[in-house]
Tab-separated table of C-alpha atoms (C1' of nucleotides) in Angstrom:
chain	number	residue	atom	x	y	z
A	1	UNK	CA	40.436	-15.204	13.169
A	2	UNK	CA	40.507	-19.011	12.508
A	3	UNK	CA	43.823	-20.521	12.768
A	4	UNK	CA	42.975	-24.272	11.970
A	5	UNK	CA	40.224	-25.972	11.123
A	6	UNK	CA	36.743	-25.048	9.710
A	7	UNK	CA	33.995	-22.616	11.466
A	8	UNK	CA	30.148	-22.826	10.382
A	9	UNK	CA	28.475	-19.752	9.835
A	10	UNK	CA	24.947	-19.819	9.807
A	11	UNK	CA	21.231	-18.388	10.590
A	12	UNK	CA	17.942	-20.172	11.185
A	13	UNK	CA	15.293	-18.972	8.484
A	14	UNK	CA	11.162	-18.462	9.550
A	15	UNK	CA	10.698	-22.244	9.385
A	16	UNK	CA	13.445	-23.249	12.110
A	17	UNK	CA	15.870	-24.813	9.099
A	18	UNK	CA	19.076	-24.079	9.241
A	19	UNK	CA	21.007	-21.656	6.185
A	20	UNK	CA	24.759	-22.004	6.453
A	21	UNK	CA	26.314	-18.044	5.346
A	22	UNK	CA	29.789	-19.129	5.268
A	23	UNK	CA	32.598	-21.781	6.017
A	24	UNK	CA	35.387	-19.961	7.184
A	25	UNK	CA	38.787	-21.623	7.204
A	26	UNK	CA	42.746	-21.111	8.362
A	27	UNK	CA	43.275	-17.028	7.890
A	28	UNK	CA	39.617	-16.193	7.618
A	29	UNK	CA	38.484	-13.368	9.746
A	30	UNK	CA	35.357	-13.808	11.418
A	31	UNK	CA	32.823	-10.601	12.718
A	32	UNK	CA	33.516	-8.214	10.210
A	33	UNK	CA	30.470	-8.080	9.068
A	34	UNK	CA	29.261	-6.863	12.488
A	35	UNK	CA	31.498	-3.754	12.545
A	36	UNK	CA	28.778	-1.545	10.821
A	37	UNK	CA	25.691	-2.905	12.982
A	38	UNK	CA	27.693	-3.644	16.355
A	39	UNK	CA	25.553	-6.430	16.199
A	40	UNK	CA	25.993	-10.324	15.120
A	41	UNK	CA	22.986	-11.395	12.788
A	42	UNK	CA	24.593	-15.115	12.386
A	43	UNK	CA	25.673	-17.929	14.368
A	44	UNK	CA	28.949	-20.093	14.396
A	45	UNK	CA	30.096	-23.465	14.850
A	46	UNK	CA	33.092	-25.328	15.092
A	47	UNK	CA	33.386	-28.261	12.275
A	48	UNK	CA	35.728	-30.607	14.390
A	49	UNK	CA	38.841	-28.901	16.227
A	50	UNK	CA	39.224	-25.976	15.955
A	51	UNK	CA	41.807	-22.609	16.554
A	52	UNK	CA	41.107	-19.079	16.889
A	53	UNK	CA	42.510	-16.026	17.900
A	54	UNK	CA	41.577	-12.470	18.657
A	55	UNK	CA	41.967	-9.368	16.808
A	56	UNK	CA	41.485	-5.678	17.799
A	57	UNK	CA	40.592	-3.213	15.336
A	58	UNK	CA	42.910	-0.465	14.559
A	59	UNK	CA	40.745	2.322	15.662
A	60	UNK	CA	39.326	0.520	18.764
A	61	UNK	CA	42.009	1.552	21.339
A	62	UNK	CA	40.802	5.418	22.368
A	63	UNK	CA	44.607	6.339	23.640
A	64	UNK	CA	46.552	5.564	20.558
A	65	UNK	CA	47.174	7.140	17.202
A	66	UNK	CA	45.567	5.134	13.957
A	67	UNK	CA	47.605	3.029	12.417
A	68	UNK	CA	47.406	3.831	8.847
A	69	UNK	CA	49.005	0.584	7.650
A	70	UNK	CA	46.539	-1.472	9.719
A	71	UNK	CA	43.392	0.538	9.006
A	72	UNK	CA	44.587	-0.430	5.446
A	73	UNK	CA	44.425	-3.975	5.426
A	74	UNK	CA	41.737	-3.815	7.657
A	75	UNK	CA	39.464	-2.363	4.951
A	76	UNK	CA	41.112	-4.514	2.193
A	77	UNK	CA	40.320	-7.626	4.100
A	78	UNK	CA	36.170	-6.853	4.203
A	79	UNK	CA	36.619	-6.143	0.980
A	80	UNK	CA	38.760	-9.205	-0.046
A	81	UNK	CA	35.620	-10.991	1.821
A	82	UNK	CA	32.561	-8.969	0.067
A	83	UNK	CA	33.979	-9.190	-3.011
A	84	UNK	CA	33.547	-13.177	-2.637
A	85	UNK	CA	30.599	-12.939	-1.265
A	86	UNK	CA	29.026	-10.511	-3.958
A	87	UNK	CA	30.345	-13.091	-6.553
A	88	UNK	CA	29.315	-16.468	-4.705
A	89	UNK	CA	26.406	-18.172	-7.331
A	90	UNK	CA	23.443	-17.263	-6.137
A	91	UNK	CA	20.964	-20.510	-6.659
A	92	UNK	CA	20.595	-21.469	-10.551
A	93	UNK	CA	22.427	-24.706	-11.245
A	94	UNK	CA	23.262	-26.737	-8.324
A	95	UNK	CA	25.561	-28.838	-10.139
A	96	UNK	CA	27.410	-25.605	-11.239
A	97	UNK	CA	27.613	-24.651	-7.941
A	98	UNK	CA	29.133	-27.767	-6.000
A	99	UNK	CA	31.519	-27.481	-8.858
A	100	UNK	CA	32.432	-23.947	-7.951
A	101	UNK	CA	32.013	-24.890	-4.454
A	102	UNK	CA	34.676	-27.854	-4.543
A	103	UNK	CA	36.956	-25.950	-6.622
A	104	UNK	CA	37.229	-23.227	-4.105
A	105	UNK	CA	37.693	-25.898	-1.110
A	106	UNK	CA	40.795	-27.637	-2.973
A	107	UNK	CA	41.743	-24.041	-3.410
A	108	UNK	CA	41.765	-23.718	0.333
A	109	UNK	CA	42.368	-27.437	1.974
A	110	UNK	CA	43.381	-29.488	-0.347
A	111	UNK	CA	46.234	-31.191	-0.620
A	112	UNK	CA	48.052	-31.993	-4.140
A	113	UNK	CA	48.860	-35.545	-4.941
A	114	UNK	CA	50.753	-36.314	-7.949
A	115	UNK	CA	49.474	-40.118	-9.068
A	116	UNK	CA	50.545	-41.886	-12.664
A	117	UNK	CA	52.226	-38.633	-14.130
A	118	UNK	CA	48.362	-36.563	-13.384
A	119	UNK	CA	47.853	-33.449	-10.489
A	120	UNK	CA	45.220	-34.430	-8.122
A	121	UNK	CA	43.708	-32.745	-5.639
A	122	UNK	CA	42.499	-34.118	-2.312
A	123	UNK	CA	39.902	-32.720	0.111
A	124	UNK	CA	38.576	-33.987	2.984
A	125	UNK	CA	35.271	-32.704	3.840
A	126	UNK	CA	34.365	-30.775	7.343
A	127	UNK	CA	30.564	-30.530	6.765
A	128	UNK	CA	28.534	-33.235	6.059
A	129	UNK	CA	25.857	-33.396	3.074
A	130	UNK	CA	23.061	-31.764	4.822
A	131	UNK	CA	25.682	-28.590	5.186
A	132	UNK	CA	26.598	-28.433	1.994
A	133	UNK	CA	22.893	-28.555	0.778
A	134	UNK	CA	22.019	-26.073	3.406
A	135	UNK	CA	25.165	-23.606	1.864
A	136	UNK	CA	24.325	-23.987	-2.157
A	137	UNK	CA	20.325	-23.859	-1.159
A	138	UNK	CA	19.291	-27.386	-2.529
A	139	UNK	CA	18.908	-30.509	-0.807
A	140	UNK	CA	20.585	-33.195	0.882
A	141	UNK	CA	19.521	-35.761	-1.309
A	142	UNK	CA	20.570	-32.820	-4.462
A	143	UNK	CA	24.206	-32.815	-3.247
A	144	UNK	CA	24.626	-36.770	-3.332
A	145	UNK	CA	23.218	-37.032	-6.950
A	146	UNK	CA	25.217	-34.312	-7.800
A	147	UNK	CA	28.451	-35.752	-6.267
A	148	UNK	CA	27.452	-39.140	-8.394
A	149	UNK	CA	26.931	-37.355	-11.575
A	150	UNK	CA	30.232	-35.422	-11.266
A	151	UNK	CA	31.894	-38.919	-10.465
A	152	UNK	CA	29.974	-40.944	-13.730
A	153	UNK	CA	31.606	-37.575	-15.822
A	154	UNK	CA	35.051	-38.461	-14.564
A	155	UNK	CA	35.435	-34.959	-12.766
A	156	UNK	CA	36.027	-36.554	-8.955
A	157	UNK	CA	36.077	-39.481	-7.143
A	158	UNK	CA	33.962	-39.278	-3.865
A	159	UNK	CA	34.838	-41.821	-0.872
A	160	UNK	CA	32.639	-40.294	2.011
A	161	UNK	CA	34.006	-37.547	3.008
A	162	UNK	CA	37.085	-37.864	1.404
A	163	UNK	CA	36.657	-36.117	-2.580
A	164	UNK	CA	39.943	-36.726	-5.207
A	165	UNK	CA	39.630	-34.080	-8.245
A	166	UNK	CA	41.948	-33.345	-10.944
A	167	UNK	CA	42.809	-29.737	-11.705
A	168	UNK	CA	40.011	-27.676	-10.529
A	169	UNK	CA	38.147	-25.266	-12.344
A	170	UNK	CA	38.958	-21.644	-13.701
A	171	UNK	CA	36.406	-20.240	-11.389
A	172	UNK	CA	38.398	-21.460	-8.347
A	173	UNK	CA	40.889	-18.863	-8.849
A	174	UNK	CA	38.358	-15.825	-8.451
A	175	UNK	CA	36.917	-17.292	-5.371
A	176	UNK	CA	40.165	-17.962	-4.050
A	177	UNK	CA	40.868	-13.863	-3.645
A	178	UNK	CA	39.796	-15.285	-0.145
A	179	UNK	CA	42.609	-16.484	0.990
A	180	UNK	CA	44.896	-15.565	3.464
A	181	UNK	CA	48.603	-13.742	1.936
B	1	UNK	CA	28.487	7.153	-4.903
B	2	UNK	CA	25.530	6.802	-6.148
B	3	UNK	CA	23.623	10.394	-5.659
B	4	UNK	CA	20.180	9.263	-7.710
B	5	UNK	CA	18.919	6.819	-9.706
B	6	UNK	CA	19.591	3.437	-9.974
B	7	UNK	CA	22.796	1.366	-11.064
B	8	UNK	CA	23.304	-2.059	-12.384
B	9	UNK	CA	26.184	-4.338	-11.015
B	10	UNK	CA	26.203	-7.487	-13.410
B	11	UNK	CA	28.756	-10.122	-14.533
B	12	UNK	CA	28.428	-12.403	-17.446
B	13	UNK	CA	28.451	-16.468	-16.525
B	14	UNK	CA	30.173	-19.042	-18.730
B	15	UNK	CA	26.855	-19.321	-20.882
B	16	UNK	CA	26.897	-15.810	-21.800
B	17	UNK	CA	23.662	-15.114	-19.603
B	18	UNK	CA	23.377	-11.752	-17.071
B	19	UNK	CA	24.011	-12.561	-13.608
B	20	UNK	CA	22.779	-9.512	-11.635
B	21	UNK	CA	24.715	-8.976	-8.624
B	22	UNK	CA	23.022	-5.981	-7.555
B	23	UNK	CA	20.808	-2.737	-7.728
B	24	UNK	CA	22.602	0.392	-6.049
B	25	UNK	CA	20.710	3.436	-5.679
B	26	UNK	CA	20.937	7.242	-3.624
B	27	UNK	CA	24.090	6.520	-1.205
B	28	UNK	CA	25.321	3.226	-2.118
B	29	UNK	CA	28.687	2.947	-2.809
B	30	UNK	CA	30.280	1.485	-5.260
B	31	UNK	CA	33.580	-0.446	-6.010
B	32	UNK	CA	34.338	-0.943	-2.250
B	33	UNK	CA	34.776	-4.758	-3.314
B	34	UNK	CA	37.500	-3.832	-5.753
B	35	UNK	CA	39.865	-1.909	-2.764
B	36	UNK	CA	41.420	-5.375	-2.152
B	37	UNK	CA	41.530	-7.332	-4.682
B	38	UNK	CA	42.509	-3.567	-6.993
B	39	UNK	CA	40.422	-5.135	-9.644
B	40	UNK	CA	37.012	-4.838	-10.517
B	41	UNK	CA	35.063	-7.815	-11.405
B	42	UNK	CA	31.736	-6.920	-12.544
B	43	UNK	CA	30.226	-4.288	-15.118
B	44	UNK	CA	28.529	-1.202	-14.373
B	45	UNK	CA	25.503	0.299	-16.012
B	46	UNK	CA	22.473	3.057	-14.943
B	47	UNK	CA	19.184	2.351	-15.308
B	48	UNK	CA	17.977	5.629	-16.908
B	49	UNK	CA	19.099	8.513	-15.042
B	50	UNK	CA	22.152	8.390	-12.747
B	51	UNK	CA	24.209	10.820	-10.929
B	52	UNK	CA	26.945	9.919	-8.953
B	53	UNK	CA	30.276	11.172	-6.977
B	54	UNK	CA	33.747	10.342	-6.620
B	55	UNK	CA	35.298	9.696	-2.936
B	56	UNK	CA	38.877	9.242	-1.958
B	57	UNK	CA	39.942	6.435	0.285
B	58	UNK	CA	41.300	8.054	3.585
B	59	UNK	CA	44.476	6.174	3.353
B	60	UNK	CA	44.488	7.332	-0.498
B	61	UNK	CA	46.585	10.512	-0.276
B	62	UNK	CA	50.397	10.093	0.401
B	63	UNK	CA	51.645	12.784	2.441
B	64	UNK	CA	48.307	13.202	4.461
B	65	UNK	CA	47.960	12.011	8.116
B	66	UNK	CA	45.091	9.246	8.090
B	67	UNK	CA	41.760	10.417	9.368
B	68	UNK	CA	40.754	8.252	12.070
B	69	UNK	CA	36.696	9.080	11.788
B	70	UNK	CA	37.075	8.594	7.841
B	71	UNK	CA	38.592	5.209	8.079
B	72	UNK	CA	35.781	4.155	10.603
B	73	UNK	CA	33.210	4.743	8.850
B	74	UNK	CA	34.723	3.505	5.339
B	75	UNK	CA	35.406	0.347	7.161
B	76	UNK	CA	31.445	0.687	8.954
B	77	UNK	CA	30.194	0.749	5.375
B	78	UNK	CA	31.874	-1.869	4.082
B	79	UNK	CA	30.990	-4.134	7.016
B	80	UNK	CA	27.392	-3.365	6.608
B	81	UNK	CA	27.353	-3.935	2.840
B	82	UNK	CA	28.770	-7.225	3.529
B	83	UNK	CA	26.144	-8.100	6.306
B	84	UNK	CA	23.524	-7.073	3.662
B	85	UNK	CA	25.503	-9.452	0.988
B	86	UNK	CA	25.624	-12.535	3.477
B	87	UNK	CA	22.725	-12.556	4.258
B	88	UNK	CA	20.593	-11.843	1.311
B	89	UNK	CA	18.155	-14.846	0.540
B	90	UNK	CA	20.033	-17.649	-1.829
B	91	UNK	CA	18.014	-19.861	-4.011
B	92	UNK	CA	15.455	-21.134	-2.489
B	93	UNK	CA	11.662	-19.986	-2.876
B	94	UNK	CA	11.454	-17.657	-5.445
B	95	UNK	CA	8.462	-15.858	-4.430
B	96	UNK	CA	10.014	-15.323	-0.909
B	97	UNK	CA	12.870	-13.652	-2.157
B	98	UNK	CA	10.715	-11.581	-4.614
B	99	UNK	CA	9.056	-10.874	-1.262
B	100	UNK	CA	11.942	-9.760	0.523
B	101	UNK	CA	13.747	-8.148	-2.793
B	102	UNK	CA	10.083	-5.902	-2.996
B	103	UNK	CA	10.121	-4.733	0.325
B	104	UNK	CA	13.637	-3.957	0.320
B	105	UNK	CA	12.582	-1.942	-2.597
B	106	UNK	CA	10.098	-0.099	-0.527
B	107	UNK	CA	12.309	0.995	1.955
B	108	UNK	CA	14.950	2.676	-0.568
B	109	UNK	CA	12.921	4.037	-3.139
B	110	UNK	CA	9.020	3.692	-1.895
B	111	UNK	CA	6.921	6.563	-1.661
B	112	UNK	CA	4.551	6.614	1.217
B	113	UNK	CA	0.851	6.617	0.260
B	114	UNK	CA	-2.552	7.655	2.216
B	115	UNK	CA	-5.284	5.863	0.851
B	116	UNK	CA	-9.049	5.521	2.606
B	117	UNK	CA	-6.944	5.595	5.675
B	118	UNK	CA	-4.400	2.473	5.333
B	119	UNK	CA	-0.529	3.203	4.087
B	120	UNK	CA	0.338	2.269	1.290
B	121	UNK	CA	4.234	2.020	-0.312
B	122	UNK	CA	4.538	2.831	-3.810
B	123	UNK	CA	7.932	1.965	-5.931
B	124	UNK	CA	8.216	2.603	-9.564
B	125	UNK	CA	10.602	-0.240	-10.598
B	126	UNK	CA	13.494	1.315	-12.516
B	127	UNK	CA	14.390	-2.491	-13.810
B	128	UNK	CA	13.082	-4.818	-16.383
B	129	UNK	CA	11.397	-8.557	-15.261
B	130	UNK	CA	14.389	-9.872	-16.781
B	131	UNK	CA	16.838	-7.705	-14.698
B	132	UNK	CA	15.119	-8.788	-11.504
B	133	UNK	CA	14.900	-12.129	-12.699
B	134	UNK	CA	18.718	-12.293	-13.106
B	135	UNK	CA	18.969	-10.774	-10.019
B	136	UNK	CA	17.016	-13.431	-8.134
B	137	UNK	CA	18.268	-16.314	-9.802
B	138	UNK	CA	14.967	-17.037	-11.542
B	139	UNK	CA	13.300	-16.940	-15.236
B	140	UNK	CA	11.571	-13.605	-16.377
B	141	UNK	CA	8.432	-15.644	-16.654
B	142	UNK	CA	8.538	-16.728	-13.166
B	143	UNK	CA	8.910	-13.126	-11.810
B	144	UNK	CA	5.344	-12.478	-13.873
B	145	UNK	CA	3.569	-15.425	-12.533
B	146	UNK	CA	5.053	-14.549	-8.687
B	147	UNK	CA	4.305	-10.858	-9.382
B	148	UNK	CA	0.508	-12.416	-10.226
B	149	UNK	CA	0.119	-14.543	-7.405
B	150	UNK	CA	1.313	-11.712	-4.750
B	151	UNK	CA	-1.879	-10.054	-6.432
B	152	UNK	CA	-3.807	-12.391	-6.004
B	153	UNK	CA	-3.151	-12.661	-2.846
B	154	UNK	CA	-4.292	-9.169	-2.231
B	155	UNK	CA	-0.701	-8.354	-1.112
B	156	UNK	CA	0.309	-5.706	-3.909
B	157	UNK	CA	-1.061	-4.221	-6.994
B	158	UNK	CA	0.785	-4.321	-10.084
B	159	UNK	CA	0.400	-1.698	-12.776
B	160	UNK	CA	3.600	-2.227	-15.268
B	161	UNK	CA	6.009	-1.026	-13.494
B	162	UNK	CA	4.511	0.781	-10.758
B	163	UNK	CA	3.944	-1.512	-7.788
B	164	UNK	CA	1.752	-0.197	-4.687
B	165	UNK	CA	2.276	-2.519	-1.490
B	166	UNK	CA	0.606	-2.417	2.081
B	167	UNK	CA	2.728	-2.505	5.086
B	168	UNK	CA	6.268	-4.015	3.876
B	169	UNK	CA	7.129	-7.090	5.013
B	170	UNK	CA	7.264	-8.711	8.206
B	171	UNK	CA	3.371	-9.901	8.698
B	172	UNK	CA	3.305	-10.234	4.711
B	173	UNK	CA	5.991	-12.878	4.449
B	174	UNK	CA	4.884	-15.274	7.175
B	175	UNK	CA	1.452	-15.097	5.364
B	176	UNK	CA	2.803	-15.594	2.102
B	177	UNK	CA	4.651	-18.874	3.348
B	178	UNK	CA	1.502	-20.328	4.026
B	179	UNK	CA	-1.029	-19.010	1.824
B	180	UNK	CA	-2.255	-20.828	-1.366
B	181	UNK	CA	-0.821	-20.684	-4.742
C	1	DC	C1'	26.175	-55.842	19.149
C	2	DG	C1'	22.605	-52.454	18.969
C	3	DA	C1'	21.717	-47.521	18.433
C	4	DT	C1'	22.287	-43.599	15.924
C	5	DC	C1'	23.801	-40.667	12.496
C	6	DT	C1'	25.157	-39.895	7.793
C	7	DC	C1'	24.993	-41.113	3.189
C	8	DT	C1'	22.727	-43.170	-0.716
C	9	DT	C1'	19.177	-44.548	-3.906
C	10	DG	C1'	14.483	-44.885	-5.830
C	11	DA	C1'	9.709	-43.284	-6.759
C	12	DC	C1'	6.680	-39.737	-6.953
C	13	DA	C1'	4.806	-34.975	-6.615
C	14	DA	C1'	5.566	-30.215	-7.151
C	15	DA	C1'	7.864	-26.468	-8.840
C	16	DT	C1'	10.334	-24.025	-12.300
C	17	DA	C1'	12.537	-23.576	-17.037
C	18	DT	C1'	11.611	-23.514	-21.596
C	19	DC	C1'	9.189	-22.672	-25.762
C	20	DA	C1'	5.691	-20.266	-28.091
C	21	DA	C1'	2.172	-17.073	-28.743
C	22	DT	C1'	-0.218	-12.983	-27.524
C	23	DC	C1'	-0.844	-8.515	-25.499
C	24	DA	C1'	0.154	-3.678	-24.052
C	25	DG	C1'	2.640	0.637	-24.361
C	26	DG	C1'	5.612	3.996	-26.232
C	27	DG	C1'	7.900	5.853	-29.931
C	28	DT	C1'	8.431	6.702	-34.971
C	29	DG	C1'	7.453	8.079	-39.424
C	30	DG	C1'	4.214	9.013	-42.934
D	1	DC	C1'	-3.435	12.089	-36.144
D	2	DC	C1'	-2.959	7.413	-37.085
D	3	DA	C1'	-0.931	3.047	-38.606
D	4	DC	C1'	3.042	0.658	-37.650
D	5	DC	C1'	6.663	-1.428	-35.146
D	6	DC	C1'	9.450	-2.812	-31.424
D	7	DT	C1'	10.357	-3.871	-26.811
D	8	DG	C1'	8.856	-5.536	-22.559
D	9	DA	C1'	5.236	-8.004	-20.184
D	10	DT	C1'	2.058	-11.669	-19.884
D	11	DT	C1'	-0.069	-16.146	-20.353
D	12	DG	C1'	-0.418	-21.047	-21.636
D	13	DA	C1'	1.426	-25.787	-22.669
D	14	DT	C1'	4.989	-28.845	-22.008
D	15	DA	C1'	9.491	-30.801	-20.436
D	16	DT	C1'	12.925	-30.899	-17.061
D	17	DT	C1'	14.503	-30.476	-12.647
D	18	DT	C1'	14.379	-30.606	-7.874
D	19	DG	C1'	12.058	-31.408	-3.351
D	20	DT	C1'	9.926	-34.760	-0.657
D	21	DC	C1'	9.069	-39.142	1.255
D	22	DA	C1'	10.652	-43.644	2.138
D	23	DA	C1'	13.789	-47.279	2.613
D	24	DG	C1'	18.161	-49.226	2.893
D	25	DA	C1'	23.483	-49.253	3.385
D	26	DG	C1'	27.510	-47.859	5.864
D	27	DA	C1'	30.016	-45.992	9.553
D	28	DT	C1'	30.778	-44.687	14.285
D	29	DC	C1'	30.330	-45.063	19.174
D	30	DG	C1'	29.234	-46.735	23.470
DNA sequence: CGATCTCTTGACAAATATCAATCAGGGTGG
DNA sequence: CCACCCTGATTGATATTTGTCAAGAGATCG
């Protein structure tokens, strides 16, 4: 389980590039996807400092009863996670998708700012541009015109890493169900 | 549960357009995305013929000691349908993930073939061009003309929707990254 | 201060989306 | 039984988009 900071998840396709699964952040539980297989399929990185912790699973521990409650949450949580993951855009648009993409990163990291009477939030990136490109399935060079457009429509205000956006979008909120209680 | 036949998982995007989000066929389940969030976000419909099965959660029923086997394997299940989710090709080349999407086919609902001594799978699609087409993130037309150039390539025959394919994948996708258009 | 990495921008080539027309197959009704 | 129609599939022409290549700007680090 990540405590702080932000973990890469990601596999190398036939031609050696690099596809990033997942960014997993604060509350995010990482491995369940392996419970089925027994076996891990991706590869993870730490973005910067980062915190984790270890979790048992509730039926792991051959001497001791199953506890209901835990078993519970244990299934609600992979399917918390799948039911992102089933919804996460799937190519199309790029633009749509760094929208969606941004939306659900002030959702998780960002902080609100109140500036001239307007809601703002703030994020400041973990990954770089390559990442990000590497996540949504376009390229590097896709991200940064997409990033400008978005800025020339008003909708952000990139500095580096550092991204200002007013209210984000409606479909933040359904890929928010991520999120830690 | 899906006993036979095949079901449609879709959602509508903002522009009205079909977003499939998946085919389920003879053992999937279905709805183990919903146990979290207790809402279910995407539609439901079977492709011709369908017959399915209710299951109980093993935590469901109140005054019922919780089933320690059951929960594993609920929570196994969901685990591997979210490996399957993560890792399923995004974007990218569409006639790669036709590729993969085809021989995933195979292995669910192919029939094995004998043919002047070579195997042979043999799927009868149960979608439309359009439904796969919204299920890989691509135009109907582009599913023809990828469909086409597999052909050409000797890899599969196409007769409507009745598809006959050599060995499935593996060998065939490394060649197909390479070979001409 | 140079080296290196990331980010950005431009120009061009390649791929797909879109639009339009045609074709094939199955079902229907006369 | 056959003409008809309707849907899905196919093909071609064109426009739009993105990937690729290249070069430059900015930041960071030693």
């Amino acid at each position: 389980m990540v405590r702080s900071g932000c973990v890469k998840l990601y596999e190398e396709n036939a031609n050696g590039e690099e596809r990033v699964l997942q960014f997993a952040f604060a509350g995010d539980l990482l491995g369940l996807e392996a419970l089925g297989s027994q076996r891990h399929e991706c590869h993870a990185v730490a973005l910067g400092n980062v915190m984790t912790c270890r979790l048992l699973a509730p039926f792991g521990v051959p001497d001791e009863p199953v506890n209901a409650e835990h078993c519970r949450r244990l299934v609600q949580r992979a399917s918390t996670i799948l039911q992102a993951c089933m919804h996460r855009s799937r190519g199309a648009d790029p633009l749509a998708s760094l929208q969606e993409f941004l939306g659900w990163l002030a959702h998780r990291i960002g902080r609100e700012l109140e500036r001239e009477g307007r809601r703002y939030w703030q994020i400041q990136l973990p990954m770089s541009r390559l990442e990000i490109g590497a996540y949504l399935g376009c390229a590097e060079e896709t991200v940064c015109r997409s990033l400008r457009r978005l800025q020339r429509q008003g909708q952000l205000e990139v500095r580096g890493r550092e991204i200002l956006m007013e209210a984000p979008p409606r479909a933040a909120l359904l890929a928010g169900a991520t999120a830690p209680r």
